[in-house]
GROMACS .gro file of N, CA and C in nm:
model
  387
    1MET      N    1   1.966   4.200   1.416
    1MET     CA    2   2.032   4.052   1.467
    1MET      C    3   1.934   3.964   1.582
    2SER      N    4   1.770   4.096   1.612
    2SER     CA    5   1.652   3.975   1.692
    2SER      C    6   1.660   3.927   1.584
    3VAL      N    7   1.616   3.946   1.454
    3VAL     CA    8   1.578   3.823   1.344
    3VAL      C    9   1.654   3.692   1.312
    4LEU      N   10   1.758   3.689   1.313
    4LEU     CA   11   1.854   3.593   1.324
    4LEU      C   12   1.844   3.542   1.433
    5LYS      N   13   1.825   3.586   1.517
    5LYS     CA   14   1.793   3.530   1.657
    5LYS      C   15   1.703   3.388   1.688
    6ASN      N   16   1.565   3.498   1.605
    6ASN     CA   17   1.404   3.451   1.627
    6ASN      C   18   1.470   3.307   1.499
    7VAL      N   19   1.485   3.370   1.358
    7VAL     CA   20   1.507   3.221   1.300
    7VAL      C   21   1.562   3.123   1.337
    8LEU      N   22   1.695   3.148   1.407
    8LEU     CA   23   1.760   2.999   1.518
    8LEU      C   24   1.679   2.941   1.579
    9TRP      N   25   1.615   3.029   1.665
    9TRP     CA   26   1.504   3.012   1.762
    9TRP      C   27   1.364   2.870   1.744
   10LEU      N   28   1.333   2.947   1.581
   10LEU     CA   29   1.242   2.871   1.529
   10LEU      C   30   1.333   2.747   1.447
   11LEU      N   31   1.367   2.754   1.399
   11LEU     CA   32   1.479   2.629   1.356
   11LEU      C   33   1.478   2.537   1.460
   12ALA      N   34   1.543   2.589   1.537
   12ALA     CA   35   1.556   2.456   1.707
   12ALA      C   36   1.453   2.418   1.758
   13ALA      N   37   1.305   2.523   1.736
   13ALA     CA   38   1.222   2.448   1.784
   13ALA      C   39   1.151   2.358   1.683
   14LEU      N   40   1.130   2.373   1.588
   14LEU     CA   41   1.101   2.296   1.445
   14LEU      C   42   1.169   2.144   1.479
   15GLY      N   43   1.299   2.147   1.472
   15GLY     CA   44   1.378   2.037   1.565
   15GLY      C   45   1.345   1.946   1.607
   16PHE      N   46   1.313   2.002   1.740
   16PHE     CA   47   1.289   1.950   1.834
   16PHE      C   48   1.127   1.884   1.836
   17ALA      N   49   1.094   1.981   1.725
   17ALA     CA   50   0.927   1.882   1.762
   17ALA      C   51   0.947   1.768   1.621
   18SER      N   52   0.991   1.823   1.511
   18SER     CA   53   1.016   1.675   1.443
   18SER      C   54   1.065   1.548   1.505
   19THR      N   55   1.185   1.519   1.620
   19THR     CA   56   1.207   1.419   1.657
   19THR      C   57   1.104   1.385   1.758
   20ALA      N   58   1.097   1.508   1.842
   20ALA     CA   59   0.979   1.423   1.964
   20ALA      C   60   0.851   1.344   1.855
   21SER      N   61   0.814   1.392   1.768
   21SER     CA   62   0.708   1.302   1.699
   21SER      C   63   0.744   1.201   1.604
   22ALA      N   64   0.890   1.251   1.562
   22ALA     CA   65   0.935   1.088   1.517
   22ALA      C   66   0.917   0.982   1.633
   23GLY      N   67   0.955   1.019   1.788
   23GLY     CA   68   0.938   0.936   1.803
   23GLY      C   69   0.858   0.826   1.856
   24GLN      N   70   0.736   0.908   1.891
   24GLN     CA   71   0.620   0.882   1.871
   24GLN      C   72   0.568   0.784   1.791
   25GLU      N   73   0.558   0.882   1.719
   25GLU     CA   74   0.566   0.778   1.544
   25GLU      C   75   0.593   0.624   1.539
   26GLY      N   76   0.677   0.637   1.574
   26GLY     CA   77   0.768   0.465   1.648
   26GLY      C   78   0.687   0.372   1.726
   27ALA      N   79   0.596   0.412   1.807
   27ALA     CA   80   0.568   0.396   1.934
   27ALA      C   81   0.466   0.283   1.865
   28GLY      N   82   0.449   0.109   1.912
   28GLY     CA   83   0.336  -0.028   1.877
   28GLY      C   84   0.405  -0.062   1.774
   29TRP      N   85   0.532   0.035   1.624
   29TRP     CA   86   0.537  -0.084   1.550
   29TRP      C   87   0.676  -0.177   1.576
   30ARG      N   88   0.641  -0.240   1.511
   30ARG     CA   89   0.779  -0.353   1.529
   30ARG      C   90   0.809  -0.442   1.333
   31ALA      N   91   0.907  -0.490   1.368
   31ALA     CA   92   0.943  -0.519   1.218
   31ALA      C   93   0.920  -0.658   1.238
   32VAL      N   94   0.867  -0.718   1.089
   32VAL     CA   95   0.808  -0.848   1.051
   32VAL      C   96   0.898  -0.907   0.981
   33SER      N   97   0.984  -1.036   0.965
   33SER     CA   98   1.087  -1.069   0.894
   33SER      C   99   1.026  -1.267   0.905
   34GLY      N  100   1.083  -1.281   0.787
   34GLY     CA  101   1.090  -1.425   0.793
   34GLY      C  102   0.936  -1.523   0.749
   35LYS      N  103   0.903  -1.629   0.829
   35LYS     CA  104   0.787  -1.665   0.861
   35LYS      C  105   0.695  -1.591   0.889
   36ALA      N  106   0.747  -1.512   0.967
   36ALA     CA  107   0.605  -1.456   1.014
   36ALA      C  108   0.605  -1.372   0.928
   37LEU      N  109   0.698  -1.300   0.813
   37LEU     CA  110   0.623  -1.222   0.731
   37LEU      C  111   0.545  -1.249   0.650
   38GLN      N  112   0.551  -1.433   0.587
   38GLN     CA  113   0.516  -1.466   0.484
   38GLN      C  114   0.380  -1.557   0.509
   39ALA      N  115   0.367  -1.551   0.663
   39ALA     CA  116   0.227  -1.611   0.710
   39ALA      C  117   0.150  -1.432   0.761
   40LEU      N  118   0.212  -1.359   0.729
   40LEU     CA  119   0.146  -1.266   0.732
   40LEU      C  120   0.040  -1.202   0.619
   41PHE      N  121   0.139  -1.202   0.528
   41PHE     CA  122   0.074  -1.154   0.374
   41PHE      C  123   0.031  -1.245   0.311
   42ALA      N  124   0.007  -1.361   0.319
   42ALA     CA  125  -0.034  -1.466   0.259
   42ALA      C  126  -0.182  -1.443   0.317
   43ASP      N  127  -0.281  -1.470   0.072
   43ASP     CA  128  -0.404  -1.462   0.141
   43ASP      C  129  -0.438  -1.306   0.170
   44GLN      N  130  -0.378  -1.206   0.189
   44GLN     CA  131  -0.366  -1.094   0.248
   44GLN      C  132  -0.359  -0.981   0.076
   45ASP      N  133  -0.480  -0.907   0.185
   45ASP     CA  134  -0.511  -0.711   0.055
   45ASP      C  135  -0.452  -0.659   0.148
   46LEU      N  136  -0.364  -0.598   0.070
   46LEU     CA  137  -0.287  -0.456   0.142
   46LEU      C  138  -0.329  -0.380   0.038
   47GLY      N  139  -0.356  -0.227   0.138
   47GLY     CA  140  -0.426  -0.110   0.020
   47GLY      C  141  -0.436  -0.001   0.070
   48ASP      N  142  -0.420   0.109   0.064
   48ASP     CA  143  -0.463   0.249   0.133
   48ASP      C  144  -0.589   0.252   0.095
   49GLY      N  145  -0.685   0.202   0.037
   49GLY     CA  146  -0.801   0.243   0.018
   49GLY      C  147  -0.851   0.377  -0.107
   50VAL      N  148  -0.760   0.389  -0.192
   50VAL     CA  149  -0.780   0.495  -0.284
   50VAL      C  150  -0.702   0.513  -0.385
   51HIS      N  151  -0.551   0.462  -0.388
   51HIS     CA  152  -0.488   0.452  -0.497
   51HIS      C  153  -0.387   0.303  -0.548
   52TYR      N  154  -0.471   0.265  -0.397
   52TYR     CA  155  -0.417   0.101  -0.446
   52TYR      C  156  -0.450   0.001  -0.371
   53ALA      N  157  -0.425  -0.130  -0.411
   53ALA     CA  158  -0.510  -0.273  -0.316
   53ALA      C  159  -0.466  -0.363  -0.421
   54ASP      N  160  -0.336  -0.423  -0.358
   54ASP     CA  161  -0.244  -0.515  -0.401
   54ASP      C  162  -0.316  -0.684  -0.342
   55GLN      N  163  -0.321  -0.787  -0.339
   55GLN     CA  164  -0.372  -0.923  -0.310
   55GLN      C  165  -0.284  -1.017  -0.315
   56PHE      N  166  -0.236  -1.083  -0.204
   56PHE     CA  167  -0.100  -1.133  -0.203
   56PHE      C  168  -0.123  -1.273  -0.196
   57HIS      N  169  -0.144  -1.376  -0.265
   57HIS     CA  170  -0.200  -1.523  -0.242
   57HIS      C  171  -0.099  -1.595  -0.210
   58ARG      N  172  -0.228  -1.695  -0.177
   58ARG     CA  173  -0.043  -1.788  -0.077
   58ARG      C  174   0.035  -1.860  -0.172
   59ASP      N  175   0.013  -1.872  -0.278
   59ASP     CA  176   0.110  -1.952  -0.360
   59ASP      C  177   0.211  -1.843  -0.451
   60GLY      N  178   0.218  -1.747  -0.425
   60GLY     CA  179   0.327  -1.615  -0.491
   60GLY      C  180   0.250  -1.582  -0.567
   61LEU      N  181   0.138  -1.600  -0.618
   61LEU     CA  182   0.042  -1.474  -0.746
   61LEU      C  183   0.035  -1.365  -0.632
   62LEU      N  184   0.048  -1.217  -0.683
   62LEU     CA  185   0.022  -1.096  -0.675
   62LEU      C  186  -0.120  -1.021  -0.780
   63THR      N  187  -0.192  -1.005  -0.766
   63THR     CA  188  -0.324  -0.922  -0.824
   63THR      C  189  -0.287  -0.783  -0.769
   64GLY      N  190  -0.403  -0.754  -0.853
   64GLY     CA  191  -0.380  -0.609  -0.801
   64GLY      C  192  -0.445  -0.488  -0.829
   65MET      N  193  -0.525  -0.388  -0.835
   65MET     CA  194  -0.530  -0.246  -0.892
   65MET      C  195  -0.426  -0.166  -0.840
   66ASN      N  196  -0.361  -0.069  -0.918
   66ASN     CA  197  -0.302   0.023  -0.883
   66ASN      C  198  -0.308   0.203  -0.959
   67MET      N  199  -0.364   0.235  -0.904
   67MET     CA  200  -0.427   0.371  -0.997
   67MET      C  201  -0.514   0.322  -1.108
   68GLY      N  202  -0.614   0.287  -1.043
   68GLY     CA  203  -0.682   0.196  -1.101
   68GLY      C  204  -0.665   0.163  -1.233
   69LYS      N  205  -0.611   0.093  -1.244
   69LYS     CA  206  -0.544  -0.010  -1.340
   69LYS      C  207  -0.456  -0.151  -1.322
   70PRO      N  208  -0.588  -0.187  -1.365
   70PRO     CA  209  -0.503  -0.362  -1.344
   70PRO      C  210  -0.336  -0.416  -1.313
   71ALA      N  211  -0.330  -0.468  -1.218
   71ALA     CA  212  -0.179  -0.548  -1.197
   71ALA      C  213  -0.099  -0.653  -1.178
   72ARG      N  214  -0.005  -0.751  -1.189
   72ARG     CA  215  -0.034  -0.885  -1.212
   72ARG      C  216   0.107  -0.852  -1.176
   73GLY      N  217   0.190  -1.022  -1.098
   73GLY     CA  218   0.296  -1.033  -1.073
   73GLY      C  219   0.295  -1.170  -0.985
   74THR      N  220   0.426  -1.171  -0.896
   74THR     CA  221   0.433  -1.236  -0.821
   74THR      C  222   0.535  -1.208  -0.673
   75TRP      N  223   0.507  -1.222  -0.594
   75TRP     CA  224   0.550  -1.216  -0.445
   75TRP      C  225   0.669  -1.310  -0.360
   76LYS      N  226   0.735  -1.295  -0.271
   76LYS     CA  227   0.810  -1.386  -0.162
   76LYS      C  228   0.903  -1.315  -0.096
   77VAL      N  229   0.897  -1.366   0.060
   77VAL     CA  230   1.031  -1.312   0.121
   77VAL      C  231   1.109  -1.346   0.138
   78THR      N  232   1.215  -1.323   0.145
   78THR     CA  233   1.336  -1.315   0.137
   78THR      C  234   1.453  -1.219   0.283
   79GLY      N  235   1.448  -1.348   0.355
   79GLY     CA  236   1.494  -1.300   0.498
   79GLY      C  237   1.395  -1.172   0.527
   80LYS      N  238   1.448  -1.017   0.566
   80LYS     CA  239   1.368  -1.011   0.645
   80LYS      C  240   1.298  -0.858   0.537
   81TYR      N  241   1.303  -0.896   0.411
   81TYR     CA  242   1.234  -0.837   0.284
   81TYR      C  243   1.107  -0.887   0.225
   82LEU      N  244   1.043  -0.830   0.178
   82LEU     CA  245   0.892  -0.879   0.108
   82LEU      C  246   0.927  -0.805  -0.035
   83CYS      N  247   0.979  -0.896  -0.070
   83CYS     CA  248   0.970  -0.897  -0.264
   83CYS      C  249   0.853  -0.897  -0.370
   84TYR      N  250   0.874  -0.828  -0.451
   84TYR     CA  251   0.753  -0.850  -0.548
   84TYR      C  252   0.824  -0.811  -0.673
   85THR      N  253   0.716  -0.829  -0.800
   85THR     CA  254   0.758  -0.781  -0.949
   85THR      C  255   0.683  -0.839  -1.043
   86TRP      N  256   0.619  -0.644  -1.029
   86TRP     CA  257   0.530  -0.649  -1.090
   86TRP      C  258   0.537  -0.725  -1.297
   87SER      N  259   0.482  -0.797  -1.375
   87SER     CA  260   0.451  -0.891  -1.500
   87SER      C  261   0.440  -0.807  -1.571
   88ARG      N  262   0.412  -0.614  -1.556
   88ARG     CA  263   0.452  -0.569  -1.657
   88ARG      C  264   0.598  -0.584  -1.727
   89ARG      N  265   0.647  -0.486  -1.887
   89ARG     CA  266   0.786  -0.487  -1.903
   89ARG      C  267   0.878  -0.389  -1.840
   90GLY      N  268   0.970  -0.404  -1.837
   90GLY     CA  269   1.048  -0.390  -1.784
   90GLY      C  270   1.050  -0.378  -1.619
   91SER      N  271   0.969  -0.418  -1.527
   91SER     CA  272   0.926  -0.424  -1.382
   91SER      C  273   1.037  -0.489  -1.329
   92GLU      N  274   1.104  -0.403  -1.224
   92GLU     CA  275   1.253  -0.482  -1.161
   92GLU      C  276   1.159  -0.529  -1.079
   93GLU      N  277   1.261  -0.612  -0.958
   93GLU     CA  278   1.194  -0.699  -0.821
   93GLU      C  279   1.217  -0.598  -0.728
   94GLU      N  280   1.126  -0.552  -0.622
   94GLU     CA  281   1.085  -0.467  -0.534
   94GLU      C  282   1.103  -0.485  -0.408
   95CYS      N  283   1.172  -0.495  -0.323
   95CYS     CA  284   1.205  -0.526  -0.199
   95CYS      C  285   1.202  -0.432  -0.096
   96TYR      N  286   1.102  -0.454   0.063
   96TYR     CA  287   1.121  -0.354   0.175
   96TYR      C  288   1.097  -0.449   0.262
   97GLU      N  289   1.129  -0.370   0.379
   97GLU     CA  290   1.093  -0.390   0.506
   97GLU      C  291   0.960  -0.354   0.510
   98VAL      N  292   0.928  -0.490   0.628
   98VAL     CA  293   0.789  -0.426   0.633
   98VAL      C  294   0.781  -0.383   0.800
   99ARG      N  295   0.712  -0.306   0.864
   99ARG     CA  296   0.686  -0.287   1.041
   99ARG      C  297   0.554  -0.286   1.036
  100LEU      N  298   0.457  -0.321   1.125
  100LEU     CA  299   0.319  -0.369   1.156
  100LEU      C  300   0.323  -0.320   1.266
  101ARG      N  301   0.162  -0.207   1.334
  101ARG     CA  302   0.112  -0.191   1.381
  101ARG      C  303  -0.033  -0.246   1.407
  102GLY      N  304  -0.111  -0.385   1.452
  102GLY     CA  305  -0.221  -0.412   1.394
  102GLY      C  306  -0.239  -0.485   1.298
  103HIS      N  307  -0.361  -0.411   1.244
  103HIS     CA  308  -0.357  -0.397   1.061
  103HIS      C  309  -0.263  -0.365   0.996
  104GLU      N  310  -0.240  -0.236   1.014
  104GLU     CA  311  -0.157  -0.133   0.962
  104GLU      C  312  -0.013  -0.172   0.913
  105VAL      N  313   0.051  -0.102   0.836
  105VAL     CA  314   0.145  -0.182   0.759
  105VAL      C  315   0.230  -0.056   0.653
  106ARG      N  316   0.325  -0.026   0.664
  106ARG     CA  317   0.447   0.023   0.627
  106ARG      C  318   0.532  -0.025   0.609
  107MET      N  319   0.587   0.007   0.491
  107MET     CA  320   0.714  -0.067   0.396
  107MET      C  321   0.811   0.076   0.361
  108PHE      N  322   0.966  -0.047   0.427
  108PHE     CA  323   1.009   0.095   0.388
  108PHE      C  324   1.151   0.039   0.302
  109ARG      N  325   1.173   0.107   0.197
  109ARG     CA  326   1.297   0.109   0.095
  109ARG      C  327   1.413   0.207   0.128
  110ASP      N  328   1.566   0.140   0.183
  110ASP     CA  329   1.671   0.192   0.217
  110ASP      C  330   1.633   0.267   0.324
  111GLY      N  331   1.630   0.254   0.418
  111GLY     CA  332   1.573   0.293   0.527
  111GLY      C  333   1.441   0.367   0.559
  112TYR      N  334   1.376   0.474   0.429
  112TYR     CA  335   1.272   0.544   0.412
  112TYR      C  336   1.143   0.442   0.423
  113GLU      N  337   1.053   0.536   0.443
  113GLU     CA  338   0.892   0.479   0.410
  113GLU      C  339   0.880   0.515   0.289
  114ALA      N  340   0.839   0.433   0.214
  114ALA     CA  341   0.797   0.422   0.031
  114ALA      C  342   0.692   0.423   0.058
  115PHE      N  343   0.557   0.377   0.121
  115PHE     CA  344   0.459   0.390   0.103
  115PHE      C  345   0.338   0.300   0.236
  116SER      N  346   0.262   0.322   0.294
  116SER     CA  347   0.212   0.202   0.413
  116SER      C  348   0.041   0.203   0.334
  117GLY      N  349  -0.041   0.085   0.451
  117GLY     CA  350  -0.138   0.048   0.420
  117GLY      C  351  -0.186  -0.049   0.514
  118THR      N  352  -0.336  -0.095   0.496
  118THR     CA  353  -0.410  -0.207   0.556
  118THR      C  354  -0.422  -0.326   0.552
  119LEU      N  355  -0.366  -0.362   0.598
  119LEU     CA  356  -0.371  -0.567   0.587
  119LEU      C  357  -0.504  -0.602   0.597
  120THR      N  358  -0.641  -0.658   0.505
  120THR     CA  359  -0.751  -0.734   0.535
  120THR      C  360  -0.729  -0.896   0.476
  121PRO      N  361  -0.850  -0.935   0.487
  121PRO     CA  362  -0.842  -1.124   0.459
  121PRO      C  363  -0.857  -1.070   0.317
  122ILE      N  364  -0.852  -1.145   0.221
  122ILE     CA  365  -0.857  -1.132   0.048
  122ILE      C  366  -1.012  -1.177   0.083
  123GLN      N  367  -1.113  -1.141   0.029
  123GLN     CA  368  -1.232  -1.182  -0.017
  123GLN      C  369  -1.290  -1.226  -0.145
  124SER      N  370  -1.307  -1.380  -0.092
  124SER     CA  371  -1.318  -1.463  -0.166
  124SER      C  372  -1.437  -1.413  -0.291
  125LEU      N  373  -1.475  -1.463  -0.336
  125LEU     CA  374  -1.587  -1.414  -0.435
  125LEU      C  375  -1.698  -1.553  -0.435
  126PRO      N  376  -1.827  -1.516  -0.400
  126PRO     CA  377  -1.926  -1.641  -0.393
  126PRO      C  378  -1.912  -1.770  -0.517
  127SER      N  379  -1.959  -1.872  -0.434
  127SER     CA  380  -1.930  -1.974  -0.552
  127SER      C  381  -2.085  -1.976  -0.652
  128LYS      N  382  -2.011  -2.032  -0.743
  128LYS     CA  383  -2.144  -2.022  -0.873
  128LYS      C  384  -2.191  -2.146  -0.866
  129GLU      N  385  -2.240  -2.233  -0.738
  129GLU     CA  386  -2.283  -2.347  -0.751
  129GLU      C  387  -2.451  -2.308  -0.734
   0.00000   0.00000   0.00000
């Protein structure tokens, strides 16, 4: 019986710890939508420094590298969602709610965090004059 009591105590402690960390994790994050979301992503690079780097061009063009492969598509803002579609065959539109803290971005789909990254201005190439 004492083993069962210890297991129940441990499960309760883990539940409290995850609730506490979830509360702390939300501190400072704010949802972004509409025109503010459009302005936030225009001419910005969103990447995690390892797996992907996507450039959201002001004209709606989306370019990038995903797992070492070049990618291309389009992006737009629809209400509270940032939506994009990759040009590859069979690609469907993906829409995400965006939360921001400083330059850090968290992308949510169906209420769950799908991925995160950091926004930085797109680095322009030097002119060849």
